JSON list of C-alpha atoms in Angstrom, two decimals:
[
{"chain": "A", "resi": 1, "resn": "UNK", "atom": "CA", "xyz": [0.00, 0.00, 0.00]},
{"chain": "A", "resi": 2, "resn": "UNK", "atom": "CA", "xyz": [2.77, 2.39, 0.96]},
{"chain": "A", "resi": 3, "resn": "UNK", "atom": "CA", "xyz": [4.57, 1.79, -2.34]},
{"chain": "A", "resi": 4, "resn": "UNK", "atom": "CA", "xyz": [1.39, 2.46, -4.32]},
{"chain": "A", "resi": 5, "resn": "UNK", "atom": "CA", "xyz": [0.80, 5.72, -2.46]},
{"chain": "A", "resi": 6, "resn": "UNK", "atom": "CA", "xyz": [4.41, 6.77, -3.06]},
{"chain": "A", "resi": 7, "resn": "UNK", "atom": "CA", "xyz": [4.01, 6.05, -6.77]},
{"chain": "A", "resi": 8, "resn": "UNK", "atom": "CA", "xyz": [0.79, 8.09, -6.89]},
{"chain": "A", "resi": 9, "resn": "UNK", "atom": "CA", "xyz": [2.46, 11.03, -5.14]},
{"chain": "A", "resi": 10, "resn": "UNK", "atom": "CA", "xyz": [5.45, 10.90, -7.49]},
{"chain": "A", "resi": 11, "resn": "UNK", "atom": "CA", "xyz": [3.15, 10.75, -10.53]},
{"chain": "A", "resi": 12, "resn": "UNK", "atom": "CA", "xyz": [1.22, 13.74, -9.17]},
{"chain": "A", "resi": 13, "resn": "UNK", "atom": "CA", "xyz": [4.41, 15.76, -8.65]},
{"chain": "A", "resi": 14, "resn": "UNK", "atom": "CA", "xyz": [5.47, 14.96, -12.20]},
{"chain": "A", "resi": 15, "resn": "UNK", "atom": "CA", "xyz": [2.12, 15.87, -13.76]},
{"chain": "A", "resi": 16, "resn": "UNK", "atom": "CA", "xyz": [1.39, 18.94, -11.60]},
{"chain": "A", "resi": 17, "resn": "UNK", "atom": "CA", "xyz": [4.37, 20.76, -13.01]},
{"chain": "A", "resi": 18, "resn": "UNK", "atom": "CA", "xyz": [5.56, 24.37, -12.66]},
{"chain": "A", "resi": 19, "resn": "UNK", "atom": "CA", "xyz": [3.18, 25.53, -15.41]},
{"chain": "A", "resi": 20, "resn": "UNK", "atom": "CA", "xyz": [0.19, 24.28, -13.47]},
{"chain": "A", "resi": 21, "resn": "UNK", "atom": "CA", "xyz": [1.58, 25.68, -10.21]},
{"chain": "A", "resi": 22, "resn": "UNK", "atom": "CA", "xyz": [1.96, 29.10, -11.86]},
{"chain": "A", "resi": 23, "resn": "UNK", "atom": "CA", "xyz": [-1.59, 28.91, -13.21]},
{"chain": "A", "resi": 24, "resn": "UNK", "atom": "CA", "xyz": [-2.96, 28.06, -9.76]},
{"chain": "A", "resi": 25, "resn": "UNK", "atom": "CA", "xyz": [-1.07, 31.01, -8.32]},
{"chain": "A", "resi": 26, "resn": "UNK", "atom": "CA", "xyz": [-2.38, 33.32, -11.05]},
{"chain": "A", "resi": 27, "resn": "UNK", "atom": "CA", "xyz": [-5.93, 32.27, -10.15]},
{"chain": "A", "resi": 28, "resn": "UNK", "atom": "CA", "xyz": [-5.22, 32.87, -6.47]},
{"chain": "A", "resi": 29, "resn": "UNK", "atom": "CA", "xyz": [-5.75, 29.19, -5.65]},
{"chain": "A", "resi": 30, "resn": "UNK", "atom": "CA", "xyz": [-3.73, 26.80, -3.54]},
{"chain": "A", "resi": 31, "resn": "UNK", "atom": "CA", "xyz": [-2.92, 23.34, -4.85]},
{"chain": "A", "resi": 32, "resn": "UNK", "atom": "CA", "xyz": [-5.34, 22.01, -2.23]},
{"chain": "A", "resi": 33, "resn": "UNK", "atom": "CA", "xyz": [-8.15, 24.21, -3.59]},
{"chain": "A", "resi": 34, "resn": "UNK", "atom": "CA", "xyz": [-7.38, 23.18, -7.18]},
{"chain": "A", "resi": 35, "resn": "UNK", "atom": "CA", "xyz": [-7.50, 19.50, -6.24]},
{"chain": "A", "resi": 36, "resn": "UNK", "atom": "CA", "xyz": [-10.71, 20.00, -4.30]},
{"chain": "A", "resi": 37, "resn": "UNK", "atom": "CA", "xyz": [-12.38, 21.67, -7.29]},
{"chain": "A", "resi": 38, "resn": "UNK", "atom": "CA", "xyz": [-10.92, 19.07, -9.66]},
{"chain": "A", "resi": 39, "resn": "UNK", "atom": "CA", "xyz": [-12.34, 16.28, -7.51]},
{"chain": "A", "resi": 40, "resn": "UNK", "atom": "CA", "xyz": [-15.83, 17.74, -7.81]},
{"chain": "A", "resi": 41, "resn": "UNK", "atom": "CA", "xyz": [-15.42, 18.08, -11.59]},
{"chain": "A", "resi": 42, "resn": "UNK", "atom": "CA", "xyz": [-14.17, 14.47, -11.74]},
{"chain": "A", "resi": 43, "resn": "UNK", "atom": "CA", "xyz": [-17.28, 13.32, -9.90]},
{"chain": "A", "resi": 44, "resn": "UNK", "atom": "CA", "xyz": [-19.63, 15.28, -12.16]},
{"chain": "A", "resi": 45, "resn": "UNK", "atom": "CA", "xyz": [-18.59, 14.15, -15.62]},
{"chain": "A", "resi": 46, "resn": "UNK", "atom": "CA", "xyz": [-16.52, 11.60, -17.46]},
{"chain": "A", "resi": 47, "resn": "UNK", "atom": "CA", "xyz": [-16.81, 13.59, -20.71]},
{"chain": "A", "resi": 48, "resn": "UNK", "atom": "CA", "xyz": [-13.58, 15.51, -21.27]},
{"chain": "A", "resi": 49, "resn": "UNK", "atom": "CA", "xyz": [-15.27, 18.20, -23.38]},
{"chain": "A", "resi": 50, "resn": "UNK", "atom": "CA", "xyz": [-17.61, 19.01, -20.48]},
{"chain": "A", "resi": 51, "resn": "UNK", "atom": "CA", "xyz": [-15.02, 19.29, -17.73]},
{"chain": "A", "resi": 52, "resn": "UNK", "atom": "CA", "xyz": [-14.04, 22.92, -18.34]},
{"chain": "A", "resi": 53, "resn": "UNK", "atom": "CA", "xyz": [-17.72, 23.89, -18.73]},
{"chain": "A", "resi": 54, "resn": "UNK", "atom": "CA", "xyz": [-18.53, 22.28, -15.37]},
{"chain": "A", "resi": 55, "resn": "UNK", "atom": "CA", "xyz": [-15.55, 24.08, -13.84]},
{"chain": "A", "resi": 56, "resn": "UNK", "atom": "CA", "xyz": [-16.87, 27.37, -15.24]},
{"chain": "A", "resi": 57, "resn": "UNK", "atom": "CA", "xyz": [-20.27, 26.72, -13.66]},
{"chain": "A", "resi": 58, "resn": "UNK", "atom": "CA", "xyz": [-18.72, 26.17, -10.25]},
{"chain": "A", "resi": 59, "resn": "UNK", "atom": "CA", "xyz": [-16.45, 29.21, -10.48]},
{"chain": "A", "resi": 60, "resn": "UNK", "atom": "CA", "xyz": [-19.46, 31.31, -11.58]},
{"chain": "A", "resi": 61, "resn": "UNK", "atom": "CA", "xyz": [-21.36, 30.08, -8.54]},
{"chain": "A", "resi": 62, "resn": "UNK", "atom": "CA", "xyz": [-18.44, 30.85, -6.23]},
{"chain": "A", "resi": 63, "resn": "UNK", "atom": "CA", "xyz": [-18.15, 34.39, -7.65]},
{"chain": "A", "resi": 64, "resn": "UNK", "atom": "CA", "xyz": [-21.86, 34.98, -7.06]},
{"chain": "A", "resi": 65, "resn": "UNK", "atom": "CA", "xyz": [-21.68, 33.38, -3.58]},
{"chain": "A", "resi": 66, "resn": "UNK", "atom": "CA", "xyz": [-24.19, 30.70, -4.62]},
{"chain": "A", "resi": 67, "resn": "UNK", "atom": "CA", "xyz": [-23.69, 27.33, -2.92]},
{"chain": "A", "resi": 68, "resn": "UNK", "atom": "CA", "xyz": [-22.03, 24.83, -5.25]},
{"chain": "A", "resi": 69, "resn": "UNK", "atom": "CA", "xyz": [-24.72, 22.21, -4.66]},
{"chain": "A", "resi": 70, "resn": "UNK", "atom": "CA", "xyz": [-22.38, 19.57, -6.05]},
{"chain": "A", "resi": 71, "resn": "UNK", "atom": "CA", "xyz": [-23.71, 16.02, -5.92]},
{"chain": "A", "resi": 72, "resn": "UNK", "atom": "CA", "xyz": [-20.21, 14.44, -5.72]},
{"chain": "A", "resi": 73, "resn": "UNK", "atom": "CA", "xyz": [-19.77, 16.08, -2.32]},
{"chain": "A", "resi": 74, "resn": "UNK", "atom": "CA", "xyz": [-22.96, 14.38, -1.13]},
{"chain": "A", "resi": 75, "resn": "UNK", "atom": "CA", "xyz": [-21.88, 11.03, -2.58]},
{"chain": "A", "resi": 76, "resn": "UNK", "atom": "CA", "xyz": [-18.71, 11.48, -0.52]},
{"chain": "A", "resi": 77, "resn": "UNK", "atom": "CA", "xyz": [-20.60, 11.76, 2.78]},
{"chain": "A", "resi": 78, "resn": "UNK", "atom": "CA", "xyz": [-23.14, 8.98, 2.32]},
{"chain": "A", "resi": 79, "resn": "UNK", "atom": "CA", "xyz": [-22.10, 5.53, 3.43]},
{"chain": "A", "resi": 80, "resn": "UNK", "atom": "CA", "xyz": [-24.12, 3.46, 0.95]},
{"chain": "A", "resi": 81, "resn": "UNK", "atom": "CA", "xyz": [-23.16, 5.18, -2.28]},
{"chain": "A", "resi": 82, "resn": "UNK", "atom": "CA", "xyz": [-22.71, 5.91, -4.98]},
{"chain": "A", "resi": 83, "resn": "UNK", "atom": "CA", "xyz": [-26.42, 5.86, -5.68]},
{"chain": "A", "resi": 84, "resn": "UNK", "atom": "CA", "xyz": [-29.26, 8.08, -6.80]},
{"chain": "A", "resi": 85, "resn": "UNK", "atom": "CA", "xyz": [-29.47, 10.82, -4.19]},
{"chain": "A", "resi": 86, "resn": "UNK", "atom": "CA", "xyz": [-32.55, 11.54, -2.09]},
{"chain": "A", "resi": 87, "resn": "UNK", "atom": "CA", "xyz": [-33.68, 14.92, -0.78]},
{"chain": "A", "resi": 88, "resn": "UNK", "atom": "CA", "xyz": [-32.80, 13.76, 2.74]},
{"chain": "A", "resi": 89, "resn": "UNK", "atom": "CA", "xyz": [-29.17, 13.21, 1.62]},
{"chain": "A", "resi": 90, "resn": "UNK", "atom": "CA", "xyz": [-28.93, 16.90, 0.72]},
{"chain": "A", "resi": 91, "resn": "UNK", "atom": "CA", "xyz": [-29.73, 17.82, 4.34]},
{"chain": "A", "resi": 92, "resn": "UNK", "atom": "CA", "xyz": [-27.00, 15.73, 5.98]},
{"chain": "A", "resi": 93, "resn": "UNK", "atom": "CA", "xyz": [-24.80, 17.74, 8.30]},
{"chain": "A", "resi": 94, "resn": "UNK", "atom": "CA", "xyz": [-21.21, 17.71, 7.10]},
{"chain": "A", "resi": 95, "resn": "UNK", "atom": "CA", "xyz": [-18.58, 20.31, 6.20]},
{"chain": "A", "resi": 96, "resn": "UNK", "atom": "CA", "xyz": [-18.53, 18.56, 2.80]},
{"chain": "A", "resi": 97, "resn": "UNK", "atom": "CA", "xyz": [-22.21, 19.22, 2.13]},
{"chain": "A", "resi": 98, "resn": "UNK", "atom": "CA", "xyz": [-22.12, 21.92, -0.54]},
{"chain": "A", "resi": 99, "resn": "UNK", "atom": "CA", "xyz": [-25.91, 22.21, -0.42]},
{"chain": "A", "resi": 100, "resn": "UNK", "atom": "CA", "xyz": [-25.73, 23.50, 3.16]},
{"chain": "A", "resi": 101, "resn": "UNK", "atom": "CA", "xyz": [-22.28, 25.14, 3.15]},
{"chain": "A", "resi": 102, "resn": "UNK", "atom": "CA", "xyz": [-20.97, 27.84, 0.83]},
{"chain": "A", "resi": 103, "resn": "UNK", "atom": "CA", "xyz": [-17.64, 27.66, -0.92]},
{"chain": "A", "resi": 104, "resn": "UNK", "atom": "CA", "xyz": [-15.44, 24.67, -1.53]},
{"chain": "A", "resi": 105, "resn": "UNK", "atom": "CA", "xyz": [-15.59, 21.73, 0.85]},
{"chain": "A", "resi": 106, "resn": "UNK", "atom": "CA", "xyz": [-12.60, 21.20, 3.19]},
{"chain": "A", "resi": 107, "resn": "UNK", "atom": "CA", "xyz": [-10.84, 18.87, 0.77]},
{"chain": "A", "resi": 108, "resn": "UNK", "atom": "CA", "xyz": [-11.08, 16.62, -2.27]},
{"chain": "A", "resi": 109, "resn": "UNK", "atom": "CA", "xyz": [-13.92, 14.12, -2.48]},
{"chain": "A", "resi": 110, "resn": "UNK", "atom": "CA", "xyz": [-12.07, 11.69, -4.76]},
{"chain": "A", "resi": 111, "resn": "UNK", "atom": "CA", "xyz": [-8.77, 11.36, -6.64]},
{"chain": "A", "resi": 112, "resn": "UNK", "atom": "CA", "xyz": [-9.13, 13.59, -9.73]},
{"chain": "A", "resi": 113, "resn": "UNK", "atom": "CA", "xyz": [-7.42, 12.85, -12.99]},
{"chain": "A", "resi": 114, "resn": "UNK", "atom": "CA", "xyz": [-5.25, 15.27, -14.93]},
{"chain": "A", "resi": 115, "resn": "UNK", "atom": "CA", "xyz": [-8.14, 16.27, -17.24]},
{"chain": "A", "resi": 116, "resn": "UNK", "atom": "CA", "xyz": [-10.20, 17.48, -14.25]},
{"chain": "A", "resi": 117, "resn": "UNK", "atom": "CA", "xyz": [-7.17, 19.23, -12.74]},
{"chain": "A", "resi": 118, "resn": "UNK", "atom": "CA", "xyz": [-6.61, 21.07, -16.00]},
{"chain": "A", "resi": 119, "resn": "UNK", "atom": "CA", "xyz": [-10.31, 21.98, -16.15]},
{"chain": "A", "resi": 120, "resn": "UNK", "atom": "CA", "xyz": [-10.11, 23.39, -12.61]},
{"chain": "A", "resi": 121, "resn": "UNK", "atom": "CA", "xyz": [-7.17, 25.53, -13.73]},
{"chain": "A", "resi": 122, "resn": "UNK", "atom": "CA", "xyz": [-8.58, 26.51, -17.13]},
{"chain": "A", "resi": 123, "resn": "UNK", "atom": "CA", "xyz": [-12.34, 26.81, -16.68]},
{"chain": "A", "resi": 124, "resn": "UNK", "atom": "CA", "xyz": [-14.42, 27.81, -19.66]},
{"chain": "A", "resi": 125, "resn": "UNK", "atom": "CA", "xyz": [-15.74, 31.35, -19.44]},
{"chain": "A", "resi": 126, "resn": "UNK", "atom": "CA", "xyz": [-19.51, 31.44, -19.89]},
{"chain": "A", "resi": 127, "resn": "UNK", "atom": "CA", "xyz": [-22.63, 32.52, -18.01]},
{"chain": "A", "resi": 128, "resn": "UNK", "atom": "CA", "xyz": [-23.94, 29.09, -17.01]},
{"chain": "A", "resi": 129, "resn": "UNK", "atom": "CA", "xyz": [-24.94, 28.67, -13.38]},
{"chain": "A", "resi": 130, "resn": "UNK", "atom": "CA", "xyz": [-26.70, 25.29, -13.54]},
{"chain": "A", "resi": 131, "resn": "UNK", "atom": "CA", "xyz": [-26.50, 21.90, -15.15]},
{"chain": "A", "resi": 132, "resn": "UNK", "atom": "CA", "xyz": [-28.40, 18.65, -15.03]},
{"chain": "A", "resi": 133, "resn": "UNK", "atom": "CA", "xyz": [-27.82, 15.21, -16.51]},
{"chain": "A", "resi": 134, "resn": "UNK", "atom": "CA", "xyz": [-29.20, 14.74, -20.01]},
{"chain": "A", "resi": 135, "resn": "UNK", "atom": "CA", "xyz": [-29.72, 11.00, -19.54]},
{"chain": "A", "resi": 136, "resn": "UNK", "atom": "CA", "xyz": [-27.14, 10.07, -22.15]},
{"chain": "A", "resi": 137, "resn": "UNK", "atom": "CA", "xyz": [-24.00, 10.57, -20.07]},
{"chain": "A", "resi": 138, "resn": "UNK", "atom": "CA", "xyz": [-23.72, 14.31, -20.59]},
{"chain": "A", "resi": 139, "resn": "UNK", "atom": "CA", "xyz": [-25.34, 17.42, -19.22]},
{"chain": "A", "resi": 140, "resn": "UNK", "atom": "CA", "xyz": [-27.64, 20.28, -20.15]},
{"chain": "A", "resi": 141, "resn": "UNK", "atom": "CA", "xyz": [-26.15, 23.63, -19.10]},
{"chain": "A", "resi": 142, "resn": "UNK", "atom": "CA", "xyz": [-28.38, 26.60, -18.31]},
{"chain": "A", "resi": 143, "resn": "UNK", "atom": "CA", "xyz": [-28.02, 30.22, -17.25]},
{"chain": "A", "resi": 144, "resn": "UNK", "atom": "CA", "xyz": [-31.22, 30.78, -15.27]},
{"chain": "A", "resi": 145, "resn": "UNK", "atom": "CA", "xyz": [-33.10, 28.85, -12.62]},
{"chain": "A", "resi": 146, "resn": "UNK", "atom": "CA", "xyz": [-36.18, 28.81, -14.87]},
{"chain": "A", "resi": 147, "resn": "UNK", "atom": "CA", "xyz": [-34.16, 27.15, -17.65]},
{"chain": "A", "resi": 148, "resn": "UNK", "atom": "CA", "xyz": [-32.70, 24.76, -15.08]},
{"chain": "A", "resi": 149, "resn": "UNK", "atom": "CA", "xyz": [-36.16, 23.68, -13.86]},
{"chain": "A", "resi": 150, "resn": "UNK", "atom": "CA", "xyz": [-37.19, 22.95, -17.47]},
{"chain": "A", "resi": 151, "resn": "UNK", "atom": "CA", "xyz": [-34.03, 20.88, -17.98]},
{"chain": "A", "resi": 152, "resn": "UNK", "atom": "CA", "xyz": [-34.79, 18.91, -14.81]},
{"chain": "A", "resi": 153, "resn": "UNK", "atom": "CA", "xyz": [-38.31, 18.17, -16.05]},
{"chain": "A", "resi": 154, "resn": "UNK", "atom": "CA", "xyz": [-36.88, 17.10, -19.40]},
{"chain": "A", "resi": 155, "resn": "UNK", "atom": "CA", "xyz": [-34.47, 14.73, -17.63]},
{"chain": "A", "resi": 156, "resn": "UNK", "atom": "CA", "xyz": [-37.20, 13.27, -15.41]},
{"chain": "A", "resi": 157, "resn": "UNK", "atom": "CA", "xyz": [-39.45, 12.69, -18.43]},
{"chain": "A", "resi": 158, "resn": "UNK", "atom": "CA", "xyz": [-36.64, 10.96, -20.32]},
{"chain": "A", "resi": 159, "resn": "UNK", "atom": "CA", "xyz": [-35.86, 8.79, -17.28]},
{"chain": "A", "resi": 160, "resn": "UNK", "atom": "CA", "xyz": [-39.53, 7.77, -16.93]},
{"chain": "A", "resi": 161, "resn": "UNK", "atom": "CA", "xyz": [-39.75, 6.93, -20.65]},
{"chain": "A", "resi": 162, "resn": "UNK", "atom": "CA", "xyz": [-36.58, 4.85, -20.42]},
{"chain": "A", "resi": 163, "resn": "UNK", "atom": "CA", "xyz": [-37.92, 2.99, -17.37]},
{"chain": "A", "resi": 164, "resn": "UNK", "atom": "CA", "xyz": [-41.23, 2.29, -19.14]},
{"chain": "A", "resi": 165, "resn": "UNK", "atom": "CA", "xyz": [-39.37, 1.02, -22.21]},
{"chain": "A", "resi": 166, "resn": "UNK", "atom": "CA", "xyz": [-37.19, -1.28, -20.10]},
{"chain": "A", "resi": 167, "resn": "UNK", "atom": "CA", "xyz": [-40.28, -2.72, -18.36]},
{"chain": "A", "resi": 168, "resn": "UNK", "atom": "CA", "xyz": [-41.77, -3.59, -21.76]},
{"chain": "A", "resi": 169, "resn": "UNK", "atom": "CA", "xyz": [-38.59, -5.25, -22.97]}
]
């Protein structure tokens, strides 16, 4: 175990080079903050083209002092996950609960890959404040809460249709 951890740390030091350190400094972020943001991005999407968009959403929310409301932070605090989250999960007391607490959580919620680290350091500039799963592995990004509610309804409808189809088959 110790050898594996040492290898992971050495790989991190190699990948998180001086260019990335300078970028973090230019953004006013510590390495710890970058890794914390990257871990949330890692938990949100596996689609590389979405990572910087997701990062932009979270930085936009931080700038506007809107809670991140990041599901990966909730997955981190539940003991029987990962699973579909319930409303009661969002109310769990924890410094990692980004539905109840503003700002970044105290630390990373997983081990982010280099693509998520780069996204945390080079977020896409846009006006999106929300996103929801599109049911096909990606997300629908929206600027207003009204648009977000419509996207949620669209996702729920798609999920119900998929469930009905699977019951028939």
